[in-house]
Amino acid sequence: MGDTRRRTAARLSSLPLPTRPAFWRSPVRGVGFTAVLGVVLLAGLTLLFVTGLVSYAAYNPDLAAVNDKTPDKGWLGFYLFDWPTGPRWLYRLNQGVHVTLGIVLVPVLLAKLWSVIPKLFALPPARSVGHVLERLSLLLLVGGALFEFLTGLLNIQLEYVFPGSFYPLHFYGAWVFFAAFAAHTALKLPRALRVLREGIPPGEKDELAAPDPAEPTVSRRGALAIVGAGSLVLLATSVGRSFDPLRRTALLAPHGGAEPGPGDFQINKTAAKAGIAPAETGERWRLTLVGPAGEVHLSRKQLEAMEQHGAALPIACVEGWSTSDQWWRGVRLRDLAALAGYPQEAPGVLVESLQRSGSFRTVALRENQVRDARSLLALEVNGEALSPDHGYPARVIVPAAPGVMNTKWVARMTFGEL
Ligand code: HEM
């Protein structure tokens, strides 16, 4: 009986199981290699987290329930601030960095996970209470990182893959991930920096190095160069989403990005997709203004007869694509507020679209957004009447606001209480 057990144990220990350190033979693995990737991730993921939080603030979630896609956030929204209207490219820059960086960091994240994978299989799985806690935090770290990258990438690639739930998933996921990330960084950064400065001191073990390394096919430097090249390829094939002249080079994340829309700049949603029937936007269409002056109904002709103003402003989508400045013309939002009964200080406004569904069919804008002289109810863009897909008969355009807050096919604007 004892012999059988011994033989089984011997057979098991000779099996090529990933729980055996000798299973992992790449000579590239080592704490120095992991440390380089870790430091890159520290800078990149911190910026990714901050731009993600800033993106949420850009929706003015404190203003009205219609703007807040994560109403149960509690104190996680402690940092929210009033979103400004300048510089006009603020959201464009923030979201372009957030999404492009998220794409570019994919090879670095995968390489980092590859570099530490033997540790994830190491036995025994729990050596002490502290070890159990550390492993749990690693579960949140690795799971959180994969979850955030996956939800973000799916959202920019596929439309409505998480109907209505992307914002809460990505928002809460980000906090879970970042808490684990901060704990991991606090534990590992000192060692990472020491190894990067001095290498592994003699007598100290490199616990990520293979005990029985295979013949090298690439040096550590070469492996890092491959990861860097992967990131550069992703950068080159996605950065065009944010710059008009490079648009055709944007092979990745085409959602709303690659093909120019009507009027030579792209859109996410066509009138047909939003369910806007041509009859609703024809002669019968009226804009309803609501305020202390009661209800005011305006046809497109009446809007055209009001004082027209121009503004050069970009469209910047939450999915990271953006256009350069387009030349908009229409009526100032503050002039509409005056018509609705606020001749002096314009208040915030609740804007409703003809669209019947969709999480942004109603949007609240802050008073600073209504008062800005460049905030328009646009009737024209680039010298022509708006096309149906760009929001005919009238759409909102506000400097520095996320694309979805620039409501298309506007039907009703309620000034004052939101
Ligand atoms: C998405 C971000 C990250 C993920 C998913 C990740 C994942 C991991 C995992 C699973 C381990 C193995 C842990 C163990 O069992 O000991 C590890 C080890 C390590 N990480 Fe990270 N990490 C990330 C970011 C960072 C950062 C920002 C740094 C530091 C700047 C860093 C430095 C290290 C070092 C030096 C080790 C191994 C050496 C040792 O165990 O002493 N990591 N990482």
Coordinates of C-alpha atoms and ligand atoms in Angstrom, one line a residue:
M1 CA 0.0 0.0 0.0
G2 CA 2.8 2.3 1.0
D3 CA 4.7 1.4 -2.2
T4 CA 1.6 2.2 -4.3
R5 CA 1.3 5.6 -2.7
R6 CA 5.0 6.3 -3.1
R7 CA 4.8 5.3 -6.8
T8 CA 1.7 7.5 -7.3
A9 CA 3.5 10.4 -5.7
A10 CA 6.6 9.9 -7.8
R11 CA 4.5 9.7 -11.0
L12 CA 2.6 12.8 -10.0
S13 CA 5.8 14.7 -9.3
S14 CA 7.2 13.8 -12.8
L15 CA 4.0 14.9 -14.6
P16 CA 4.3 18.3 -16.4
L17 CA 1.9 20.1 -14.2
P18 CA 1.8 23.9 -14.1
T19 CA 1.9 23.7 -10.3
R20 CA 5.5 22.5 -10.5
P21 CA 8.1 25.4 -10.8
A22 CA 10.0 23.3 -13.4
F23 CA 7.0 23.4 -15.7
W24 CA 7.7 27.1 -16.5
R25 CA 10.9 27.2 -18.5
S26 CA 11.1 30.5 -20.3
P27 CA 14.4 32.2 -19.5
V28 CA 12.7 35.6 -20.1
R29 CA 10.8 35.5 -16.8
G30 CA 12.4 37.2 -13.9
V31 CA 11.6 40.0 -11.3
G32 CA 13.5 42.6 -13.5
F33 CA 11.3 41.8 -16.5
T34 CA 8.1 42.0 -14.4
A35 CA 9.3 45.2 -12.7
V36 CA 9.7 47.0 -16.1
L37 CA 6.2 46.1 -17.1
G38 CA 4.9 46.9 -13.6
V39 CA 6.3 50.4 -13.7
V40 CA 4.8 51.0 -17.2
L41 CA 1.4 49.8 -15.9
L42 CA 1.7 51.9 -12.8
A43 CA 1.9 55.1 -14.9
G44 CA -0.5 53.9 -17.6
L45 CA -3.2 52.5 -15.5
T46 CA -3.2 55.4 -13.0
L47 CA -3.8 57.7 -16.0
L48 CA -6.5 55.4 -17.3
F49 CA -8.3 55.4 -13.9
V50 CA -8.1 59.2 -13.5
T51 CA -9.4 59.9 -17.1
G52 CA -12.2 57.3 -16.5
L53 CA -13.3 59.1 -13.3
V54 CA -13.1 62.5 -15.1
S55 CA -15.2 61.1 -17.9
Y56 CA -17.9 60.3 -15.4
A57 CA -17.8 63.8 -14.0
A58 CA -18.3 65.2 -17.5
Y59 CA -21.9 63.9 -17.5
N60 CA -22.7 66.1 -14.5
P61 CA -24.2 63.2 -12.6
D62 CA -24.9 65.4 -9.6
L63 CA -27.2 67.6 -11.6
A64 CA -30.1 65.3 -12.4
A65 CA -31.1 61.7 -12.2
V66 CA -31.2 61.5 -16.1
N67 CA -27.5 62.2 -16.2
D68 CA -26.5 59.7 -13.6
K69 CA -26.0 56.1 -14.9
T70 CA -24.6 54.9 -11.5
P71 CA -27.1 56.4 -9.0
D72 CA -26.0 54.0 -6.2
K73 CA -22.4 55.2 -6.3
G74 CA -22.6 56.6 -2.7
W75 CA -19.2 58.1 -1.6
L76 CA -17.5 56.7 -4.7
G77 CA -18.7 60.0 -6.3
F78 CA -16.9 62.1 -3.7
Y79 CA -14.7 63.8 -6.3
L80 CA -17.4 64.9 -8.7
F81 CA -17.1 68.5 -9.8
D82 CA -19.0 70.9 -12.0
W83 CA -18.0 70.2 -15.6
P84 CA -16.6 73.3 -17.3
T85 CA -17.2 74.5 -20.9
G86 CA -13.5 75.1 -21.7
P87 CA -11.1 74.4 -23.1
R88 CA -13.5 73.2 -25.8
W89 CA -11.4 70.1 -26.5
L90 CA -11.4 69.0 -22.8
Y91 CA -13.6 66.0 -23.2
R92 CA -12.0 65.2 -26.6
L93 CA -8.6 65.0 -25.0
N94 CA -9.7 63.2 -21.9
Q95 CA -11.7 60.5 -23.7
G96 CA -9.2 60.1 -26.5
V97 CA -6.5 59.5 -23.9
H98 CA -8.7 57.1 -21.9
V99 CA -9.7 54.9 -24.8
T100 CA -6.5 55.0 -26.8
L101 CA -4.4 54.2 -23.7
G102 CA -6.8 51.4 -22.9
I103 CA -6.1 49.8 -26.3
V104 CA -2.3 50.5 -26.3
L105 CA -1.8 49.0 -22.8
V106 CA -3.3 45.6 -23.8
P107 CA 0.1 44.0 -24.8
V108 CA 1.7 45.4 -21.6
L109 CA -1.0 43.9 -19.4
L110 CA -0.9 40.5 -21.2
A111 CA 2.9 40.4 -20.9
K112 CA 2.7 41.3 -17.2
L113 CA 0.3 38.5 -16.6
W114 CA 2.4 36.1 -18.6
S115 CA 5.5 37.1 -16.6
V116 CA 3.9 36.2 -13.2
I117 CA 1.8 33.2 -14.3
P118 CA 4.0 30.6 -12.4
K119 CA 3.1 32.5 -9.2
L120 CA -0.6 32.0 -9.8
F121 CA -0.2 28.2 -9.9
A122 CA 2.3 28.0 -7.0
L123 CA 1.5 25.5 -4.2
P124 CA 0.4 25.5 -1.5
P125 CA -2.3 28.0 -2.4
A126 CA -2.6 29.2 1.2
R127 CA 0.4 29.4 3.5
S128 CA -1.0 31.8 6.2
V129 CA -3.8 34.2 6.8
G130 CA -1.7 37.0 5.3
H131 CA -1.0 34.8 2.2
V132 CA -4.8 34.1 1.8
L133 CA -5.5 37.8 1.9
E134 CA -2.8 38.6 -0.6
R135 CA -4.1 35.9 -3.0
L136 CA -7.7 37.3 -2.6
S137 CA -6.4 40.8 -3.5
L138 CA -4.6 39.2 -6.5
L139 CA -7.9 37.7 -7.6
L140 CA -9.5 41.2 -7.6
L141 CA -6.4 42.6 -9.3
V142 CA -6.2 40.2 -12.2
G143 CA -10.0 39.7 -12.4
G144 CA -10.6 43.4 -12.2
A145 CA -8.0 44.2 -14.8
L146 CA -9.3 41.7 -17.3
F147 CA -12.9 42.8 -16.6
E148 CA -12.2 46.5 -17.2
F149 CA -10.2 45.9 -20.4
L150 CA -12.8 43.5 -21.7
T151 CA -15.9 45.6 -21.0
G152 CA -14.1 48.7 -22.3
L153 CA -13.0 47.0 -25.5
L154 CA -16.3 45.4 -26.2
N155 CA -18.1 48.6 -25.7
I156 CA -16.1 50.5 -28.3
Q157 CA -16.3 47.5 -30.7
L158 CA -19.9 46.5 -30.5
E159 CA -23.0 48.5 -30.1
Y160 CA -25.2 47.9 -27.2
V161 CA -23.4 44.8 -26.0
F162 CA -24.4 45.8 -22.4
P163 CA -27.7 47.5 -22.9
G164 CA -27.9 50.2 -20.2
S165 CA -25.4 48.5 -17.9
F166 CA -22.0 49.4 -19.3
Y167 CA -21.6 52.5 -17.1
P168 CA -22.3 50.9 -13.7
L169 CA -20.2 47.7 -14.7
H170 CA -17.2 49.7 -15.8
F171 CA -17.5 52.3 -13.0
Y172 CA -17.7 49.8 -10.1
G173 CA -15.3 47.5 -11.7
A174 CA -12.8 50.4 -11.9
W175 CA -13.0 51.0 -8.2
V176 CA -12.6 47.3 -7.3
F177 CA -9.6 47.0 -9.7
F178 CA -7.9 50.2 -8.5
A179 CA -8.2 49.3 -4.8
A180 CA -6.4 46.0 -5.5
F181 CA -4.0 47.8 -7.8
A182 CA -3.1 50.3 -5.1
A183 CA -2.5 47.5 -2.6
H184 CA -0.4 45.5 -5.0
T185 CA 1.7 48.6 -5.9
A186 CA 2.3 49.4 -2.3
L187 CA 3.6 45.8 -1.8
K188 CA 5.7 45.4 -4.9
L189 CA 6.9 48.9 -6.0
P190 CA 9.8 49.1 -3.5
R191 CA 11.2 45.7 -4.7
A192 CA 10.5 46.6 -8.4
L193 CA 12.5 49.9 -8.1
R194 CA 15.3 48.2 -6.1
V195 CA 15.7 45.5 -8.7
L196 CA 15.5 48.0 -11.6
R197 CA 18.3 50.1 -9.9
E198 CA 20.6 47.4 -8.6
G199 CA 19.5 44.1 -10.1
I200 CA 18.9 41.0 -7.8
P201 CA 21.5 41.2 -5.1
P202 CA 23.8 38.2 -4.7
G203 CA 22.3 35.6 -2.3
E204 CA 18.8 36.8 -3.0
K205 CA 16.5 34.6 -5.0
D206 CA 14.8 35.7 -8.2
E207 CA 11.5 34.0 -7.5
L208 CA 10.1 34.5 -11.0
A209 CA 13.2 33.1 -12.8
A210 CA 12.7 29.5 -14.2
P211 CA 14.6 26.9 -12.0
D212 CA 15.3 24.9 -15.2
P213 CA 15.4 27.5 -18.0
A214 CA 15.1 26.4 -21.7
E215 CA 17.5 27.7 -24.4
P216 CA 16.8 31.4 -24.9
T217 CA 15.1 32.3 -28.3
V218 CA 14.9 36.0 -27.4
S219 CA 16.6 38.2 -24.8
R220 CA 14.6 40.0 -22.1
R221 CA 15.3 43.3 -23.9
G222 CA 14.0 41.7 -27.1
A223 CA 10.9 40.5 -25.4
L224 CA 10.2 44.0 -24.0
A225 CA 10.8 45.4 -27.5
I226 CA 8.2 43.0 -28.9
V227 CA 5.7 44.1 -26.3
G228 CA 6.5 47.8 -27.1
A229 CA 6.1 47.1 -30.8
G230 CA 2.7 45.5 -30.2
S231 CA 1.6 48.6 -28.3
L232 CA 2.9 50.9 -31.1
V233 CA 1.0 48.9 -33.7
L234 CA -2.2 49.3 -31.7
L235 CA -1.4 53.0 -31.3
A236 CA -0.9 53.5 -35.0
T237 CA -4.1 51.6 -35.9
S238 CA -6.3 53.4 -33.3
V239 CA -5.1 57.0 -33.0
G240 CA -6.8 58.0 -36.2
R241 CA -10.1 57.8 -34.4
S242 CA -9.3 61.1 -32.9
F243 CA -7.9 63.0 -35.9
D244 CA -9.8 63.7 -39.1
P245 CA -6.8 63.4 -41.6
L246 CA -5.8 60.0 -40.1
R247 CA -9.4 58.6 -40.0
R248 CA -8.8 55.9 -42.6
T249 CA -5.9 54.5 -40.6
A250 CA -8.2 53.7 -37.7
L251 CA -8.6 50.0 -38.3
L252 CA -9.4 49.2 -34.7
A253 CA -12.5 50.1 -32.8
P254 CA -14.5 51.2 -35.8
H255 CA -17.7 52.0 -33.8
G256 CA -18.7 55.4 -35.1
G257 CA -15.2 56.1 -36.2
A258 CA -13.9 54.8 -39.5
E259 CA -16.3 56.1 -42.1
P260 CA -17.2 59.8 -42.3
G261 CA -20.9 60.3 -41.8
P262 CA -23.0 62.8 -43.7
G263 CA -21.4 66.2 -44.0
D264 CA -18.0 64.5 -43.8
F265 CA -17.9 63.9 -40.1
Q266 CA -19.1 60.7 -38.4
I267 CA -22.0 59.9 -36.1
N268 CA -22.8 57.0 -33.8
K269 CA -26.5 56.8 -34.5
T270 CA -28.5 57.5 -37.6
A271 CA -32.0 59.0 -37.6
A272 CA -33.4 55.7 -38.8
K273 CA -31.6 53.8 -36.0
A274 CA -33.0 56.2 -33.4
G275 CA -36.5 55.6 -34.8
I276 CA -37.0 59.2 -36.0
A277 CA -39.7 59.2 -38.7
P278 CA -39.3 61.8 -41.4
A279 CA -42.9 63.1 -40.7
E280 CA -41.9 64.0 -37.2
T281 CA -39.1 66.4 -38.3
G282 CA -41.0 68.0 -41.3
E283 CA -43.4 71.0 -41.3
R284 CA -45.2 69.7 -38.2
W285 CA -42.1 69.8 -36.0
R286 CA -42.2 72.3 -33.2
L287 CA -39.6 73.0 -30.5
T288 CA -41.3 73.5 -27.1
L289 CA -39.7 75.8 -24.5
V290 CA -40.9 75.5 -21.0
G291 CA -40.2 78.1 -18.2
P292 CA -41.8 80.9 -16.2
A293 CA -43.2 82.3 -19.5
G294 CA -45.2 79.1 -19.8
E295 CA -44.9 77.0 -23.0
V296 CA -43.4 78.6 -26.1
H297 CA -43.7 76.7 -29.4
L298 CA -41.3 77.5 -32.2
S299 CA -41.1 76.2 -35.8
R300 CA -37.8 75.8 -37.6
K301 CA -38.6 79.0 -39.6
Q302 CA -39.2 80.9 -36.4
L303 CA -35.9 79.7 -35.0
E304 CA -34.1 80.7 -38.3
A305 CA -35.6 84.2 -37.9
M306 CA -33.9 84.6 -34.4
E307 CA -30.4 86.0 -34.1
Q308 CA -28.0 83.4 -35.4
H309 CA -24.6 82.7 -33.9
G310 CA -21.6 80.5 -34.9
A311 CA -19.2 78.3 -33.0
A312 CA -16.4 76.0 -34.0
L313 CA -16.7 72.9 -31.8
P314 CA -15.7 69.3 -32.0
I315 CA -17.9 66.2 -31.4
A316 CA -16.2 63.9 -28.9
C317 CA -17.7 60.5 -28.1
V318 CA -17.5 58.5 -24.9
E319 CA -16.1 55.7 -27.1
G320 CA -13.0 57.8 -27.7
W321 CA -13.5 58.9 -31.3
S322 CA -13.7 62.6 -32.0
T323 CA -13.9 65.0 -34.9
S324 CA -11.9 68.2 -35.3
D325 CA -13.9 71.5 -34.9
Q326 CA -17.1 71.7 -37.0
W327 CA -18.6 75.1 -37.8
W328 CA -22.1 75.2 -36.2
R329 CA -24.7 77.9 -36.6
G330 CA -27.9 78.4 -34.7
V331 CA -29.6 80.1 -31.7
R332 CA -27.8 80.6 -28.4
L333 CA -29.2 78.4 -25.6
R334 CA -29.2 81.5 -23.4
D335 CA -31.4 83.3 -25.9
L336 CA -33.9 80.4 -25.7
A337 CA -33.7 80.7 -21.9
A338 CA -34.7 84.4 -22.2
L339 CA -37.7 83.4 -24.4
A340 CA -38.7 80.8 -21.8
G341 CA -38.8 83.5 -19.1
Y342 CA -35.2 83.9 -17.9
P343 CA -34.0 87.2 -19.5
Q344 CA -31.2 87.8 -17.1
E345 CA -29.4 84.7 -15.7
A346 CA -30.1 81.6 -17.6
P347 CA -30.6 78.4 -15.4
G348 CA -29.8 74.8 -16.3
V349 CA -32.0 73.0 -18.9
L350 CA -33.5 69.6 -19.4
V351 CA -33.3 68.7 -23.1
E352 CA -35.6 66.0 -24.6
S353 CA -35.1 64.4 -27.9
L354 CA -37.7 63.0 -30.3
Q355 CA -36.0 59.7 -29.7
R356 CA -38.3 57.4 -27.8
S357 CA -35.7 55.2 -26.2
G358 CA -32.0 55.2 -25.4
S359 CA -30.3 56.1 -22.2
F360 CA -29.5 59.7 -23.3
R361 CA -32.8 60.7 -24.9
T362 CA -33.1 63.2 -22.0
V363 CA -30.1 65.2 -20.8
A364 CA -29.6 67.9 -18.2
L365 CA -27.2 70.8 -18.8
R366 CA -25.7 73.0 -16.1
E367 CA -26.2 76.7 -16.1
N368 CA -22.6 77.4 -17.0
Q369 CA -23.2 75.3 -20.2
V370 CA -26.4 77.2 -21.0
R371 CA -24.8 80.6 -20.4
D372 CA -21.7 79.9 -22.6
A373 CA -21.9 82.1 -25.8
R374 CA -20.8 79.1 -27.9
S375 CA -23.6 76.8 -26.6
L376 CA -26.1 76.6 -29.4
L377 CA -29.3 75.0 -30.6
A378 CA -27.7 74.4 -34.0
L379 CA -29.7 74.5 -37.2
E380 CA -26.7 74.3 -39.6
V381 CA -23.3 72.7 -39.6
N382 CA -20.5 73.6 -42.0
G383 CA -22.6 75.9 -44.0
E384 CA -25.5 73.5 -44.6
A385 CA -28.8 72.7 -42.9
L386 CA -28.3 69.8 -40.5
S387 CA -28.8 66.4 -42.2
P388 CA -31.3 64.0 -40.5
D389 CA -28.4 62.0 -39.1
H390 CA -26.8 65.0 -37.6
G391 CA -30.1 65.9 -35.8
Y392 CA -32.3 67.9 -38.2
P393 CA -34.3 70.0 -37.5
A394 CA -32.3 71.2 -34.4
R395 CA -29.6 69.8 -32.1
V396 CA -27.7 71.0 -29.1
I397 CA -24.0 71.7 -29.3
V398 CA -22.1 72.6 -26.1
P399 CA -18.3 73.2 -25.7
A400 CA -16.4 70.4 -24.0
A401 CA -19.4 68.2 -23.3
P402 CA -19.5 64.5 -24.1
G403 CA -21.0 63.7 -27.5
V404 CA -24.2 62.2 -26.2
M405 CA -25.0 65.4 -24.2
N406 CA -25.3 67.2 -27.5
T407 CA -28.9 66.0 -28.0
K408 CA -30.0 65.5 -31.6
W409 CA -33.6 65.9 -32.9
V410 CA -34.5 68.2 -30.0
A411 CA -38.2 68.4 -29.1
R412 CA -38.5 70.1 -25.7
M413 CA -36.4 72.2 -23.5
T414 CA -37.4 72.8 -19.9
F415 CA -35.5 75.6 -18.2
G416 CA -35.1 76.0 -14.5
E417 CA -35.9 73.1 -12.1
L418 CA -34.2 69.9 -13.2
Ligands
HEM1 C1 -2.9 45.4 -13.9 C2 -1.9 45.5 -13.1 C3 -1.1 44.4 -12.5 C4 -1.5 43.1 -12.4 C5 -2.7 42.4 -13.0 C6 -0.4 42.4 -11.7 C7 -0.4 41.1 -11.4 C8 0.6 40.5 -10.7 C9 0.6 39.1 -10.1 C10 -0.6 38.2 -10.3 C11 1.8 38.9 -9.5 C12 2.2 37.6 -8.8 C13 2.0 37.8 -7.3 C14 2.5 36.8 -6.4 O1 1.9 35.7 -6.3 O2 3.5 37.2 -5.7 C15 2.6 40.0 -9.6 C16 3.9 40.2 -9.2 C17 4.6 41.3 -9.2 N1 4.2 42.6 -9.6 FE1 2.4 42.9 -10.5 N2 0.6 43.3 -11.4 C18 0.1 44.6 -11.9 C19 0.8 45.8 -11.7 C20 2.0 45.9 -11.1 C21 2.7 47.2 -10.8 C22 2.1 48.6 -11.0 C23 3.9 46.9 -10.2 C24 5.0 47.8 -9.7 C25 5.4 48.9 -10.2 C26 4.0 45.5 -10.2 C27 5.1 44.8 -9.7 C28 5.2 43.4 -9.5 C29 6.4 42.7 -9.1 C30 7.8 43.3 -8.9 C31 6.0 41.4 -8.9 C32 6.8 40.1 -8.6 C33 7.9 40.1 -7.7 C34 7.6 39.6 -6.4 O3 6.7 38.7 -6.2 O4 8.3 40.1 -5.5 N3 2.9 44.9 -10.7 N4 1.9 41.0 -10.3

